[in-house]
């Protein structure tokens, strides 16, 4: 049996204000071709199908089109909900889908597999929807479920108990931070309010393969425990991470092989560093005019309308970061600390200018202008 492991589609997520629906549609179309070309029997989507609990109508259309295309390619599908999804809305969608597409969102379904059969017998796929402890502990009052780790441990206990009765090969599907993973800063939101709740790898003992979601980069925590990552890039910080899915081959004994299948990148992400004038004129940047661009500007002072100028050369410039080449001893001082000791309006303005211009305060001519403006303001106040 051949199983394709994917996750974290995040249908509906924007990229610096730009829709990703067209790019995601292109990539998921390539995934459908992988299903057909590799004679895949089952596709697993390990959570975060949508990016929000209330997706737009176009998001539902894309999901139903892709799942239908996977079914037309000859594969069944098992989808679980993630922390971004609304389990209720995703579960409602399942009632409208065709046979062979299984959407697992009900906590009470944990421990009950979707079973597929090949020439070697059954393969049990145990989908575990995202389980928020505070939302599900009433289902299992006998268990202490304060953290996501405890909740997943309880869920996997139900899986192992059922598997002990059924026998055969098995796959578990979960959406979590597992021990040893490296998250993408500011992108993968904590799955527990108040901090990072790490699930030990020992929680996943038992199944032949564990298909995980939530981390946007491909990772292998053990030969049989893996993250597939997101199919498209949703952040410049993950621009160097490959996009794809895991093709898992099951034989009579369990997992025979796991291979990585690359997915196309509709538009590359690059980070360009330099002075604004150099980025706008240097020939070395010609190769990036069709890429998503994050520009790290090293100019000593803020530039006028930098995004407008960048987009004249790089139509897909999406982000600007400021990193002045010149540093001074006060760089670590906050703005509030810098201006707190100002005794006059002139000094306050001078400290402000030093803060925004990498330590360079007003010139003599600027000081004269500042004095004139402040004097004129005081005259106006006295005349009012």
Short mmCIF file of C-alpha atoms in Angstrom, two decimals:
data_model
loop_
_atom_site.label_atom_id
_atom_site.label_comp_id
_atom_site.label_asym_id
_atom_site.label_seq_id
_atom_site.Cartn_x
_atom_site.Cartn_y
_atom_site.Cartn_z
CA UNK A 1 0.00 0.00 0.00
CA UNK A 2 1.22 3.49 -0.87
CA UNK A 3 0.35 6.40 1.41
CA UNK A 4 1.06 10.06 0.66
CA UNK A 5 1.60 12.16 3.79
CA UNK A 6 0.89 15.90 3.49
CA UNK A 7 -0.28 18.57 5.94
CA UNK A 8 -0.78 22.25 6.71
CA UNK A 9 -2.43 23.41 3.52
CA UNK A 10 -3.66 26.56 5.31
CA UNK A 11 -6.19 27.33 2.60
CA UNK A 12 -7.00 31.04 2.83
CA UNK A 13 -3.75 32.27 4.37
CA UNK A 14 -2.38 35.51 2.97
CA UNK A 15 1.28 36.28 2.33
CA UNK A 16 2.08 39.88 3.31
CA UNK A 17 -1.36 40.95 2.14
CA UNK A 18 -1.36 38.81 -1.01
CA UNK A 19 -3.74 35.91 -1.60
CA UNK A 20 -2.10 32.48 -1.84
CA UNK A 21 -5.11 30.66 -3.29
CA UNK A 22 -3.82 30.56 -6.88
CA UNK A 23 -0.34 29.40 -5.83
CA UNK A 24 -1.79 26.76 -3.52
CA UNK A 25 -4.15 25.57 -6.25
CA UNK A 26 -1.16 25.11 -8.58
CA UNK A 27 0.83 23.18 -5.98
CA UNK A 28 -2.05 20.97 -4.92
CA UNK A 29 -2.65 20.24 -8.60
CA UNK A 30 0.92 18.93 -8.72
CA UNK A 31 0.19 16.85 -5.60
CA UNK A 32 -2.77 15.28 -7.40
CA UNK A 33 -0.42 14.34 -10.26
CA UNK A 34 1.92 12.74 -7.71
CA UNK A 35 -0.99 10.65 -6.48
CA UNK A 36 -1.75 9.48 -10.01
CA UNK A 37 1.88 8.97 -11.14
CA UNK A 38 2.84 6.97 -8.03
CA UNK A 39 -0.32 4.87 -7.78
CA UNK A 40 -1.04 6.22 -4.30
CA UNK A 41 -3.77 4.38 -2.41
CA UNK A 42 -4.34 6.77 0.52
CA UNK A 43 -3.61 10.48 0.99
CA UNK A 44 -3.28 11.75 4.57
CA UNK A 45 -3.73 15.45 5.36
CA UNK A 46 -2.48 15.96 8.92
CA UNK A 47 -4.39 19.05 10.05
CA UNK A 48 -4.64 22.78 9.36
CA UNK A 49 -6.57 22.31 6.16
CA UNK A 50 -7.87 25.87 6.46
CA UNK A 51 -5.99 28.83 7.89
CA UNK A 52 -8.87 30.12 9.97
CA UNK A 53 -11.99 28.91 11.69
CA UNK A 54 -14.16 30.91 9.27
CA UNK A 55 -12.80 30.36 5.75
CA UNK A 56 -14.08 32.31 2.76
CA UNK A 57 -16.30 30.56 0.22
CA UNK A 58 -13.42 30.24 -2.26
CA UNK A 59 -11.50 28.19 0.31
CA UNK A 60 -14.24 25.57 0.46
CA UNK A 61 -14.32 25.45 -3.33
CA UNK A 62 -10.58 24.79 -3.53
CA UNK A 63 -10.76 22.08 -0.87
CA UNK A 64 -13.65 20.22 -2.51
CA UNK A 65 -12.02 20.49 -5.96
CA UNK A 66 -8.69 19.09 -4.73
CA UNK A 67 -10.20 16.27 -2.69
CA UNK A 68 -12.41 15.34 -5.62
CA UNK A 69 -9.39 15.31 -7.94
CA UNK A 70 -7.49 13.05 -5.54
CA UNK A 71 -10.44 10.66 -5.51
CA UNK A 72 -10.56 10.76 -9.33
CA UNK A 73 -6.85 9.86 -9.33
CA UNK A 74 -7.74 6.64 -7.55
CA UNK A 75 -6.86 7.38 -3.91
CA UNK A 76 -8.84 7.56 -0.71
CA UNK A 77 -8.27 10.51 1.65
CA UNK A 78 -8.06 10.86 5.43
CA UNK A 79 -8.16 14.46 6.68
CA UNK A 80 -7.82 15.54 10.31
CA UNK A 81 -8.49 18.96 11.81
CA UNK A 82 -5.68 21.15 13.16
CA UNK A 83 -5.52 24.02 15.60
CA UNK A 84 -6.33 26.54 12.85
CA UNK A 85 -9.40 24.66 11.67
CA UNK A 86 -12.90 24.82 13.03
CA UNK A 87 -13.59 21.15 13.69
CA UNK A 88 -17.31 21.79 13.44
CA UNK A 89 -17.11 23.49 10.04
CA UNK A 90 -14.61 21.01 8.66
CA UNK A 91 -16.73 18.16 9.98
CA UNK A 92 -19.82 19.62 8.33
CA UNK A 93 -17.91 19.68 5.04
CA UNK A 94 -17.32 15.92 5.30
CA UNK A 95 -21.05 15.23 4.97
CA UNK A 96 -21.00 16.86 1.53
CA UNK A 97 -18.00 14.93 0.19
CA UNK A 98 -17.99 11.80 -1.88
CA UNK A 99 -17.27 8.26 -0.77
CA UNK A 100 -13.65 7.51 0.01
CA UNK A 101 -12.97 10.91 1.60
CA UNK A 102 -12.82 10.69 5.38
CA UNK A 103 -12.71 13.86 7.50
CA UNK A 104 -11.88 13.18 11.16
CA UNK A 105 -12.93 15.97 13.53
CA UNK A 106 -14.90 14.25 16.32
CA UNK A 107 -12.87 13.63 19.51
CA UNK A 108 -15.04 10.60 20.27
CA UNK A 109 -13.79 8.98 17.05
CA UNK A 110 -10.28 8.69 18.51
CA UNK A 111 -9.34 5.02 18.68
CA UNK A 112 -11.64 4.06 15.81
CA UNK A 113 -9.62 3.72 12.60
CA UNK A 114 -10.40 4.14 8.95
CA UNK A 115 -9.33 0.77 7.60
CA UNK A 116 -7.96 0.04 4.13
CA UNK A 117 -7.00 -3.34 2.74
CA UNK A 118 -4.33 -4.53 0.32
CA UNK A 119 -2.93 -7.95 -0.58
CA UNK A 120 -1.23 -8.18 2.82
CA UNK A 121 -4.35 -7.43 4.86
CA UNK A 122 -5.68 -4.36 6.70
CA UNK A 123 -3.96 -1.05 7.32
CA UNK A 124 -5.65 0.95 10.11
CA UNK A 125 -5.36 4.74 9.89
CA UNK A 126 -6.06 6.37 13.27
CA UNK A 127 -6.84 10.02 12.73
CA UNK A 128 -6.53 12.21 15.83
CA UNK A 129 -8.14 15.65 15.39
CA UNK A 130 -6.57 18.55 17.23
CA UNK A 131 -7.63 18.09 20.86
CA UNK A 132 -7.74 21.26 22.96
CA UNK A 133 -7.57 19.97 26.56
CA UNK A 134 -10.16 22.40 27.90
CA UNK A 135 -12.60 21.47 25.15
CA UNK A 136 -12.35 17.68 25.34
CA UNK A 137 -11.61 16.73 28.94
CA UNK A 138 -15.31 16.27 29.66
CA UNK A 139 -15.27 13.34 27.21
CA UNK A 140 -12.77 11.48 29.39
CA UNK A 141 -13.34 12.66 32.99
CA UNK A 142 -11.29 9.76 34.34
CA UNK A 143 -8.08 11.16 32.78
CA UNK A 144 -6.03 14.20 33.81
CA UNK A 145 -5.97 16.35 30.68
CA UNK A 146 -4.37 19.68 31.47
CA UNK A 147 -1.86 19.86 28.62
CA UNK A 148 -1.83 18.90 24.99
CA UNK A 149 0.85 16.32 25.74
CA UNK A 150 -1.37 14.62 28.31
CA UNK A 151 -4.34 14.75 25.94
CA UNK A 152 -2.42 13.22 23.05
CA UNK A 153 -0.98 10.59 25.37
CA UNK A 154 -4.52 9.61 26.37
CA UNK A 155 -5.62 9.58 22.71
CA UNK A 156 -2.70 7.37 21.72
CA UNK A 157 -3.58 5.04 24.61
CA UNK A 158 -6.99 4.59 23.00
CA UNK A 159 -5.29 3.94 19.66
CA UNK A 160 -2.98 1.30 21.14
CA UNK A 161 -5.83 -0.40 22.96
CA UNK A 162 -7.87 -0.67 19.78
CA UNK A 163 -4.88 -1.78 17.74
CA UNK A 164 -4.13 -4.49 20.29
CA UNK A 165 -7.55 -5.93 19.58
CA UNK A 166 -7.58 -5.52 15.81
CA UNK A 167 -3.97 -6.35 14.97
CA UNK A 168 -2.44 -5.53 11.62
CA UNK A 169 -0.46 -2.58 10.32
CA UNK A 170 -1.28 0.94 11.41
CA UNK A 171 -0.74 4.65 10.87
CA UNK A 172 -1.45 7.43 13.39
CA UNK A 173 -2.17 11.00 12.30
CA UNK A 174 -1.76 13.92 14.72
CA UNK A 175 -1.26 17.69 14.78
CA UNK A 176 1.19 18.88 17.44
CA UNK A 177 4.66 20.03 18.46
CA UNK A 178 6.59 16.81 18.95
CA UNK A 179 9.90 16.65 20.82
CA UNK A 180 12.91 17.64 18.78
CA UNK A 181 11.18 19.82 16.19
CA UNK A 182 12.31 23.24 15.04
CA UNK A 183 9.49 25.73 14.56
CA UNK A 184 9.35 28.70 12.20
CA UNK A 185 9.51 31.87 14.34
CA UNK A 186 6.29 33.92 14.38
CA UNK A 187 4.58 31.56 11.96
CA UNK A 188 3.45 28.38 13.68
CA UNK A 189 1.22 29.58 16.48
CA UNK A 190 1.51 27.87 19.83
CA UNK A 191 -1.04 25.10 20.15
CA UNK A 192 -1.55 25.87 23.81
CA UNK A 193 -2.26 29.36 25.09
CA UNK A 194 0.58 30.56 27.23
CA UNK A 195 3.49 28.62 25.83
CA UNK A 196 4.96 25.75 23.94
CA UNK A 197 3.49 22.36 24.86
CA UNK A 198 5.88 19.69 23.59
CA UNK A 199 4.68 16.13 23.06
CA UNK A 200 7.34 13.47 23.82
CA UNK A 201 8.09 11.03 21.01
CA UNK A 202 7.32 8.13 23.36
CA UNK A 203 3.64 9.16 23.16
CA UNK A 204 3.59 7.82 19.60
CA UNK A 205 4.82 4.31 20.37
CA UNK A 206 2.85 1.57 18.64
CA UNK A 207 1.91 2.47 15.04
CA UNK A 208 4.10 1.56 12.09
CA UNK A 209 4.08 5.17 10.86
CA UNK A 210 3.14 8.50 12.45
CA UNK A 211 2.09 11.31 10.10
CA UNK A 212 2.42 14.65 11.89
CA UNK A 213 1.28 18.16 11.04
CA UNK A 214 1.77 21.66 12.46
CA UNK A 215 5.45 22.29 11.64
CA UNK A 216 5.83 23.95 8.22
CA UNK A 217 9.19 22.43 7.37
CA UNK A 218 9.99 18.82 6.47
CA UNK A 219 11.37 17.01 9.50
CA UNK A 220 12.18 13.44 10.48
CA UNK A 221 12.04 12.80 14.22
CA UNK A 222 12.46 9.05 13.85
CA UNK A 223 12.40 6.78 10.80
CA UNK A 224 8.67 6.27 11.30
CA UNK A 225 7.73 9.71 12.78
CA UNK A 226 7.77 12.61 10.33
CA UNK A 227 6.45 16.05 9.44
CA UNK A 228 5.68 16.76 5.80
CA UNK A 229 5.47 20.55 6.24
CA UNK A 230 3.32 23.01 4.32
CA UNK A 231 3.01 22.63 0.53
CA UNK A 232 3.80 26.32 -0.14
CA UNK A 233 6.02 28.88 1.57
CA UNK A 234 4.09 31.13 3.94
CA UNK A 235 7.06 33.08 5.37
CA UNK A 236 10.45 34.38 4.22
CA UNK A 237 11.98 32.55 7.17
CA UNK A 238 11.03 29.21 5.59
CA UNK A 239 12.04 30.17 2.05
CA UNK A 240 14.97 27.74 2.05
CA UNK A 241 12.91 24.77 3.22
CA UNK A 242 11.84 22.26 0.55
CA UNK A 243 8.18 21.79 -0.25
CA UNK A 244 6.77 18.33 -0.82
CA UNK A 245 5.21 15.25 0.73
CA UNK A 246 6.27 11.84 2.02
CA UNK A 247 5.48 8.73 -0.01
CA UNK A 248 5.19 5.83 2.47
CA UNK A 249 5.33 2.28 1.11
CA UNK A 250 3.76 -0.36 3.34
CA UNK A 251 4.55 -4.06 2.90
CA UNK A 252 3.45 -7.08 4.91
CA UNK A 253 5.78 -6.21 7.81
CA UNK A 254 5.00 -2.51 8.05
CA UNK A 255 6.89 0.43 6.54
CA UNK A 256 9.09 -0.72 3.67
CA UNK A 257 10.31 2.71 2.50
CA UNK A 258 9.68 6.45 2.83
CA UNK A 259 10.60 8.76 -0.05
CA UNK A 260 10.37 12.51 -0.44
CA UNK A 261 8.40 13.86 -3.40
CA UNK A 262 9.22 17.47 -4.27
CA UNK A 263 6.43 19.94 -5.01
CA UNK A 264 6.92 22.96 -7.30
CA UNK A 265 7.50 26.44 -5.88
CA UNK A 266 5.29 28.85 -7.86
CA UNK A 267 7.37 31.87 -6.91
CA UNK A 268 10.70 31.81 -5.10
CA UNK A 269 11.27 33.74 -1.87
CA UNK A 270 14.51 35.70 -1.53
CA UNK A 271 15.98 38.07 1.02
CA UNK A 272 18.14 40.81 -0.49
CA UNK A 273 20.43 42.88 1.70
CA UNK A 274 22.00 46.21 0.82
CA UNK A 275 21.54 49.94 0.38
CA UNK A 276 18.32 50.91 -1.36
CA UNK A 277 20.11 52.54 -4.31
CA UNK A 278 22.20 49.39 -4.82
CA UNK A 279 19.13 47.13 -4.75
CA UNK A 280 17.48 49.38 -7.34
CA UNK A 281 20.42 49.53 -9.75
CA UNK A 282 22.91 46.66 -9.31
CA UNK A 283 22.83 44.08 -12.10
CA UNK A 284 23.40 41.23 -9.63
CA UNK A 285 19.77 41.53 -8.53
CA UNK A 286 18.29 41.17 -12.03
CA UNK A 287 17.64 37.47 -11.42
CA UNK A 288 15.15 38.28 -8.65
CA UNK A 289 12.70 40.56 -10.43
CA UNK A 290 10.08 37.78 -10.53
CA UNK A 291 10.67 36.57 -6.94
CA UNK A 292 8.94 37.46 -3.70
CA UNK A 293 11.44 39.89 -2.17
CA UNK A 294 12.23 40.78 1.42
CA UNK A 295 14.57 43.77 1.33
CA UNK A 296 16.90 44.32 4.28
CA UNK A 297 17.97 47.94 3.90
CA UNK A 298 21.37 48.85 5.31
CA UNK A 299 21.11 52.61 4.70
CA UNK A 300 22.19 54.69 7.68
CA UNK A 301 18.97 56.73 7.51
CA UNK A 302 15.39 55.81 6.59
CA UNK A 303 14.69 56.21 2.86
CA UNK A 304 11.75 57.99 1.27
CA UNK A 305 8.99 55.65 -0.02
CA UNK A 306 11.26 52.59 -0.17
CA UNK A 307 8.48 50.08 -0.97
CA UNK A 308 7.20 52.12 -3.91
CA UNK A 309 10.72 52.35 -5.31
CA UNK A 310 11.43 48.66 -4.75
CA UNK A 311 8.26 47.57 -6.50
CA UNK A 312 9.25 49.57 -9.57
CA UNK A 313 12.06 47.03 -10.00
CA UNK A 314 10.73 44.06 -8.00
CA UNK A 315 6.95 43.86 -8.60
CA UNK A 316 6.68 41.21 -5.87
CA UNK A 317 8.53 43.08 -3.13
CA UNK A 318 6.57 42.17 -0.01
CA UNK A 319 8.58 43.13 3.06
CA UNK A 320 11.16 45.66 4.22
CA UNK A 321 13.47 45.37 7.21
CA UNK A 322 15.81 48.10 8.42
CA UNK A 323 19.35 47.14 9.40
CA UNK A 324 21.61 50.24 9.29
CA UNK A 325 25.23 49.44 8.50
CA UNK A 326 26.49 51.98 11.05
CA UNK A 327 25.99 51.17 14.70
CA UNK A 328 26.63 53.25 17.77
CA UNK A 329 26.79 52.66 21.48
CA UNK A 330 23.22 53.76 22.06
CA UNK A 331 21.62 51.26 19.66
CA UNK A 332 20.42 49.10 22.52
CA UNK A 333 18.64 52.05 24.13
CA UNK A 334 14.89 52.16 23.60
CA UNK A 335 13.18 55.27 22.26
CA UNK A 336 11.44 55.86 25.59
CA UNK A 337 14.76 55.69 27.42
CA UNK A 338 16.43 57.94 24.87
CA UNK A 339 13.91 60.80 25.11
CA UNK A 340 13.11 60.48 28.83
CA UNK A 341 15.92 62.82 29.91
CA UNK A 342 15.23 65.60 27.39
CA UNK A 343 14.90 68.92 29.21
CA UNK A 344 13.90 71.16 26.27
CA UNK A 345 11.84 70.78 23.12
CA UNK A 346 15.00 71.19 21.06
CA UNK A 347 16.72 68.40 22.95
CA UNK A 348 13.67 66.15 22.60
CA UNK A 349 13.67 66.61 18.81
CA UNK A 350 17.43 66.08 18.64
CA UNK A 351 17.14 62.81 20.53
CA UNK A 352 14.29 61.69 18.29
CA UNK A 353 16.35 62.35 15.17
CA UNK A 354 19.30 60.47 16.64
CA UNK A 355 17.04 57.51 17.34
CA UNK A 356 15.59 57.26 13.82
CA UNK A 357 18.83 58.13 12.01
CA UNK A 358 21.14 55.54 13.58
CA UNK A 359 22.74 57.99 16.02
CA UNK A 360 23.05 61.02 13.74
CA UNK A 361 21.48 64.04 15.39
CA UNK A 362 20.46 67.33 13.73
CA UNK A 363 22.96 69.32 11.70
CA UNK A 364 23.64 72.98 12.48
CA UNK A 365 21.19 74.08 9.79
CA UNK A 366 18.57 71.68 11.14
CA UNK A 367 19.08 73.03 14.66
CA UNK A 368 18.44 76.54 13.35
CA UNK A 369 15.22 75.39 11.66
CA UNK A 370 14.11 73.60 14.83
CA UNK A 371 14.72 76.75 16.89
CA UNK A 372 12.75 78.84 14.38
CA UNK A 373 9.78 76.44 14.36
CA UNK A 374 9.66 76.19 18.16
CA UNK A 375 9.91 79.98 18.50
CA UNK A 376 7.13 80.50 15.99
CA UNK A 377 4.98 77.97 17.80
CA UNK A 378 5.44 79.75 21.12
CA UNK A 379 4.57 83.12 19.57
CA UNK A 380 1.41 81.57 18.11
CA UNK A 381 0.44 80.12 21.50
CA UNK A 382 0.96 83.48 23.27
CA UNK A 383 -1.08 85.31 20.64
CA UNK A 384 -4.03 82.92 20.83
#
